[in-house]
Short mmCIF file of C-alpha atoms in Angstrom, two decimals:
data_model
loop_
_atom_site.label_atom_id
_atom_site.label_comp_id
_atom_site.label_asym_id
_atom_site.label_seq_id
_atom_site.Cartn_x
_atom_site.Cartn_y
_atom_site.Cartn_z
CA MET A 1 -0.52 -4.25 0.10
CA ILE A 2 0.65 -3.91 3.70
CA PRO A 3 -0.60 -2.11 6.82
CA VAL A 4 0.19 1.62 6.85
CA GLN A 5 0.28 3.92 9.88
CA ARG A 6 -1.58 7.17 9.28
CA SER A 7 0.30 10.27 10.43
CA VAL A 8 -1.08 13.53 11.81
CA LEU A 9 -1.39 16.51 9.50
CA PRO A 10 -0.19 19.99 10.54
CA GLU A 11 -2.95 21.94 12.26
CA ASP A 12 -3.19 24.55 9.49
CA VAL A 13 -3.72 21.88 6.83
CA GLU A 14 -6.33 20.13 8.96
CA ALA A 15 -8.08 23.46 9.46
CA ARG A 16 -8.25 24.13 5.73
CA LEU A 17 -9.66 20.66 5.11
CA ALA A 18 -12.24 21.14 7.87
CA ALA A 19 -13.36 24.45 6.36
CA LEU A 20 -13.79 22.82 2.97
CA THR A 21 -15.73 19.94 4.52
CA GLU A 22 -18.10 22.43 6.13
CA GLU A 23 -18.51 24.24 2.81
CA VAL A 24 -19.42 20.99 1.05
CA ALA A 25 -21.81 19.89 3.80
CA ASP A 26 -23.63 23.24 3.64
CA GLY A 27 -23.90 23.27 -0.16
CA ALA A 28 -27.19 22.69 -1.92
CA ASP A 29 -25.48 20.22 -4.28
CA SER A 30 -22.66 18.80 -2.18
CA LEU A 31 -21.11 16.77 -5.01
CA GLN A 32 -20.79 19.74 -7.33
CA VAL A 33 -19.45 21.92 -4.51
CA ALA A 34 -16.85 19.26 -3.68
CA LYS A 35 -15.77 18.86 -7.30
CA ARG A 36 -15.34 22.62 -7.75
CA ALA A 37 -13.43 22.94 -4.49
CA TRP A 38 -11.13 20.03 -5.41
CA LYS A 39 -10.09 21.89 -8.56
CA ARG A 40 -9.83 25.29 -6.87
CA HIS A 41 -6.49 27.01 -7.41
CA TYR A 42 -5.68 27.80 -3.81
CA PHE A 43 -6.57 24.24 -2.72
CA ARG A 44 -4.21 22.79 -5.31
CA ARG A 45 -1.54 25.33 -4.30
CA ASP A 46 -1.79 25.36 -0.49
CA THR A 47 -3.45 22.14 0.69
CA TYR A 48 -2.99 19.38 -1.88
CA PRO A 49 0.85 19.47 -1.81
CA PRO A 50 1.23 18.94 1.98
CA VAL A 51 -1.45 16.23 1.89
CA LEU A 52 0.42 14.42 -0.89
CA SER A 53 3.73 14.91 0.91
CA HIS A 54 2.41 13.38 4.15
CA LEU A 55 0.97 10.43 2.25
CA LYS A 56 4.35 9.82 0.63
CA GLU A 57 6.01 9.87 4.04
CA MET A 58 3.48 7.31 5.28
CA ALA A 59 3.86 5.04 2.26
CA PRO A 60 6.10 1.96 2.31
CA GLY A 61 9.37 2.14 0.41
CA ILE A 62 9.93 5.18 -1.77
CA ASP A 63 6.47 6.66 -2.42
CA CYS A 64 4.95 3.24 -3.06
CA CYS A 65 1.27 2.93 -3.94
CA MET A 66 -0.71 1.87 -0.87
CA TYR A 67 -2.76 -0.50 -3.02
CA CYS A 68 -0.45 -2.33 -5.45
CA GLY A 69 2.98 -1.39 -4.02
CA GLN A 70 4.37 0.10 -7.23
CA GLY A 71 7.02 2.75 -6.61
CA LEU A 72 6.86 6.52 -7.18
CA ALA A 73 3.09 6.84 -6.79
CA ASP A 74 2.00 10.46 -7.03
CA THR A 75 -1.80 10.78 -6.78
CA VAL A 76 -4.15 11.29 -3.84
CA ASP A 77 -6.92 8.71 -3.94
CA HIS A 78 -10.27 9.08 -2.18
CA TYR A 79 -10.76 5.75 -0.40
CA VAL A 80 -14.50 6.43 -0.50
CA PRO A 81 -14.97 8.08 -3.90
CA MET A 82 -16.22 11.65 -4.04
CA ASP A 83 -19.31 10.55 -5.98
CA ALA A 84 -20.26 8.14 -3.17
CA ASP A 85 -19.81 10.57 -0.28
CA PRO A 86 -18.85 14.13 -1.26
CA VAL A 87 -18.80 15.28 2.37
CA ARG A 88 -15.74 13.03 2.89
CA ALA A 89 -13.91 14.59 -0.04
CA PHE A 90 -11.76 16.74 2.25
CA SER A 91 -11.29 14.29 5.09
CA TRP A 92 -7.69 13.31 5.82
CA SER A 93 -8.82 9.82 6.83
CA ASP A 94 -10.22 9.31 3.30
CA TYR A 95 -6.89 9.85 1.51
CA LEU A 96 -4.47 7.18 0.34
CA LEU A 97 -1.38 7.42 -1.87
CA ALA A 98 -2.04 5.64 -5.16
CA CYS A 99 -0.38 5.12 -8.51
CA SER A 100 -2.27 6.44 -11.53
CA ALA A 101 -3.20 2.90 -12.64
CA CYS A 102 -4.86 1.98 -9.34
CA ASN A 103 -6.49 5.39 -8.96
CA SER A 104 -7.64 6.32 -12.44
CA ARG A 105 -7.59 3.14 -14.50
CA PHE A 106 -8.90 0.47 -12.14
CA LYS A 107 -10.59 1.97 -9.06
CA ARG A 108 -12.05 5.16 -10.52
CA GLN A 109 -15.43 5.68 -8.75
CA LEU A 110 -15.98 2.01 -7.83
CA HIS A 111 -17.36 1.66 -4.32
CA ALA A 112 -18.68 -1.74 -3.25
CA VAL A 113 -20.26 -2.03 0.19
CA ASP A 114 -21.50 -4.87 2.37
CA ALA A 115 -25.06 -5.45 3.58
CA LEU A 116 -24.58 -2.83 6.30
CA GLY A 117 -23.19 -0.23 3.90
CA ALA A 118 -19.57 -0.56 5.03
CA PRO A 119 -16.93 -0.35 2.26
CA LEU A 120 -15.53 -3.71 1.11
CA LEU A 121 -12.28 -2.25 -0.21
CA ILE A 122 -9.38 -2.76 2.20
CA ASP A 123 -8.10 0.44 3.81
CA PRO A 124 -4.45 -0.30 4.69
CA THR A 125 -4.44 2.51 7.27
CA VAL A 126 -7.25 0.77 9.17
CA ASP A 127 -7.20 -2.90 8.14
CA ASP A 128 -4.51 -5.57 8.08
CA PRO A 129 -4.52 -6.58 4.39
CA PHE A 130 -2.94 -9.94 5.26
CA ARG A 131 -6.20 -10.96 6.92
CA HIS A 132 -7.99 -10.57 3.60
CA ILE A 133 -5.54 -11.40 0.80
CA HIS A 134 -2.84 -14.04 0.34
CA LEU A 135 0.09 -13.69 -2.05
CA VAL A 136 1.05 -16.86 -3.93
CA LEU A 137 4.81 -16.34 -3.98
CA ASN A 138 5.67 -18.51 -6.98
CA THR A 139 3.06 -16.90 -9.26
CA GLY A 140 2.90 -13.36 -7.90
CA GLU A 141 -0.90 -13.49 -7.84
CA TYR A 142 -3.15 -12.54 -4.95
CA LEU A 143 -5.94 -14.78 -3.70
CA GLY A 144 -8.87 -13.46 -1.72
CA ILE A 145 -9.29 -14.91 1.78
CA THR A 146 -12.45 -12.91 2.47
CA ASP A 147 -15.09 -11.06 0.49
CA ARG A 148 -13.17 -7.86 1.19
CA GLY A 149 -10.05 -9.47 -0.23
CA ASP A 150 -11.84 -10.53 -3.41
CA CYS A 151 -13.30 -7.04 -3.77
CA THR A 152 -9.93 -5.34 -3.30
CA ILE A 153 -8.17 -7.57 -5.84
CA ALA A 154 -10.84 -6.75 -8.43
CA THR A 155 -11.29 -3.06 -7.59
CA VAL A 156 -7.64 -2.01 -7.88
CA GLY A 157 -6.61 -4.65 -10.41
CA LEU A 158 -4.01 -6.38 -8.25
CA ASN A 159 -3.73 -9.33 -10.65
CA GLU A 160 -4.09 -7.37 -13.87
CA ASP A 161 -1.57 -6.95 -16.69
CA LYS A 162 2.05 -7.62 -15.69
CA ARG A 163 1.58 -6.98 -11.99
CA PRO A 164 2.02 -10.66 -10.97
CA GLU A 165 5.17 -10.85 -13.12
CA ALA A 166 6.51 -7.69 -11.45
CA ARG A 167 5.96 -9.28 -8.04
CA ARG A 168 7.81 -12.45 -9.10
CA GLN A 169 10.72 -10.31 -10.26
CA ALA A 170 10.62 -8.36 -6.99
CA LEU A 171 10.85 -11.65 -5.10
CA SER A 172 13.91 -12.68 -7.15
CA VAL A 173 15.60 -9.35 -6.43
CA MET A 174 14.82 -9.62 -2.73
CA ALA A 175 16.20 -13.16 -2.62
CA LEU A 176 19.50 -11.90 -4.05
CA VAL A 177 19.61 -9.04 -1.54
CA ILE A 178 18.91 -11.45 1.32
CA GLU A 179 21.89 -13.54 0.19
CA LYS A 180 24.00 -10.37 0.16
CA TRP A 181 22.73 -9.59 3.66
CA TRP A 182 23.79 -13.03 4.90
CA SER A 183 27.20 -12.73 3.27
CA ALA A 184 27.74 -9.33 4.91
CA THR A 185 26.44 -10.63 8.25
CA SER A 186 28.72 -13.65 8.16
CA SER A 187 31.81 -11.55 7.38
CA GLY A 188 31.02 -8.82 9.90
CA ASN A 189 30.51 -6.22 7.17
CA ARG A 190 28.21 -3.80 9.01
CA ALA A 191 27.99 -1.38 6.10
CA GLY A 192 26.95 -4.23 3.82
CA VAL A 193 24.31 -5.36 6.30
CA ALA A 194 22.91 -1.83 6.59
CA THR A 195 22.79 -1.44 2.81
CA ALA A 196 20.98 -4.75 2.34
CA VAL A 197 18.41 -3.92 5.03
CA SER A 198 17.85 -0.48 3.50
CA VAL A 199 17.27 -1.98 0.05
CA LEU A 200 14.81 -4.52 1.47
CA ARG A 201 12.89 -1.80 3.28
CA ASP A 202 12.72 0.58 0.31
CA GLN A 203 12.13 -1.95 -2.47
CA PRO A 204 8.87 -1.49 -4.40
CA PHE A 205 6.17 -4.11 -3.83
CA ALA A 206 6.70 -4.18 -0.06
CA GLY A 207 3.79 -6.59 0.13
CA VAL A 208 5.96 -9.26 -1.49
CA PHE A 209 8.69 -9.04 1.14
CA GLN A 210 6.19 -8.81 3.99
CA ALA A 211 4.42 -11.88 2.63
CA MET A 212 7.76 -13.71 2.44
CA LEU A 213 8.52 -12.88 6.08
CA ARG A 214 5.08 -13.87 7.30
CA GLN A 215 4.77 -17.04 5.27
CA ALA A 216 8.27 -18.20 6.28
CA VAL A 217 7.14 -18.78 9.87
CA ARG A 218 3.82 -20.43 9.05
CA GLU A 219 3.33 -24.18 9.49
CA GLU A 220 2.71 -24.45 5.73
CA ALA A 221 5.94 -22.59 4.88
CA ASP A 222 7.41 -25.46 2.84
CA LEU A 223 4.30 -25.47 0.66
CA PHE A 224 4.29 -21.69 0.27
CA PHE A 225 7.88 -21.67 -0.99
CA GLU A 226 7.47 -24.56 -3.45
CA GLY A 227 8.34 -23.65 -7.02
CA ILE A 228 10.68 -20.82 -5.99
CA GLU A 229 14.30 -21.10 -7.10
CA ASP A 230 16.45 -22.03 -4.08
CA GLY A 231 13.29 -21.84 -2.01
CA VAL A 232 14.70 -24.00 0.80
CA ARG A 233 17.71 -21.73 1.16
CA LEU A 234 15.57 -18.59 1.00
CA LEU A 235 13.23 -19.98 3.65
CA GLU A 236 16.19 -20.70 5.93
CA LEU A 237 17.48 -17.13 5.65
CA LEU A 238 14.05 -15.56 6.13
CA ARG A 239 13.74 -17.44 9.41
CA ARG A 240 17.03 -16.16 10.78
CA PRO A 241 16.42 -14.00 13.86
CA GLU A 242 19.24 -11.62 12.86
CA LEU A 243 17.39 -10.64 9.69
CA ARG A 244 14.03 -10.26 11.35
CA ALA A 245 15.52 -8.26 14.23
CA GLY A 246 17.44 -6.02 11.82
CA LEU A 247 14.31 -5.19 9.86
CA SER A 248 12.34 -4.29 12.98
CA ALA A 249 15.09 -2.07 14.41
#
């Protein structure tokens, strides 16, 4: 999970969402009105597709889930579930791109809040996830730094099934690509450099690479990279200003 910048919807899409929000707010049973409107044919035809498209453009990599980072996510998740606040059901700020596992299998209608009623789940379009969760690079598992981090890990199943294994494999792939980047950089192969940077940017599980970059410049970096094959070499390359500058360009 990494920070995501929310884009602006086209005015006509925003207007349709606003009209639906007003309809739900005015309904005698707002939840039932919202559920019927969500399934309505012309909403699914005219409004849902551009909403999904904009979320995919916002997402890291190629349509990666904004929760777990898995590629080719294709569902619109309500950050605050419809059951918890039906009036938000058609609010652009409530939508995140999610894979079916995060959306339908793990999160579902779960909605934990703090003592003041604020959601505990991390919203990557508002919060910096790295303030709340820490990725253990050599295991692929997330650790909670805060209560919100613990809640997020549990709510969307970040450590469930083979997800930690997938992150370890992603790290291995990224390490190979970083070596390719250095080889291309050293030989002046600009096309090779551009290809490597593109692969690193579009790779699923962007949170793994972002964690690698962030942890590489921490005082505890040597500890963070323990247990990783060729960890010392990988750490050296991740600290190179050419790589970091190329990724931010």
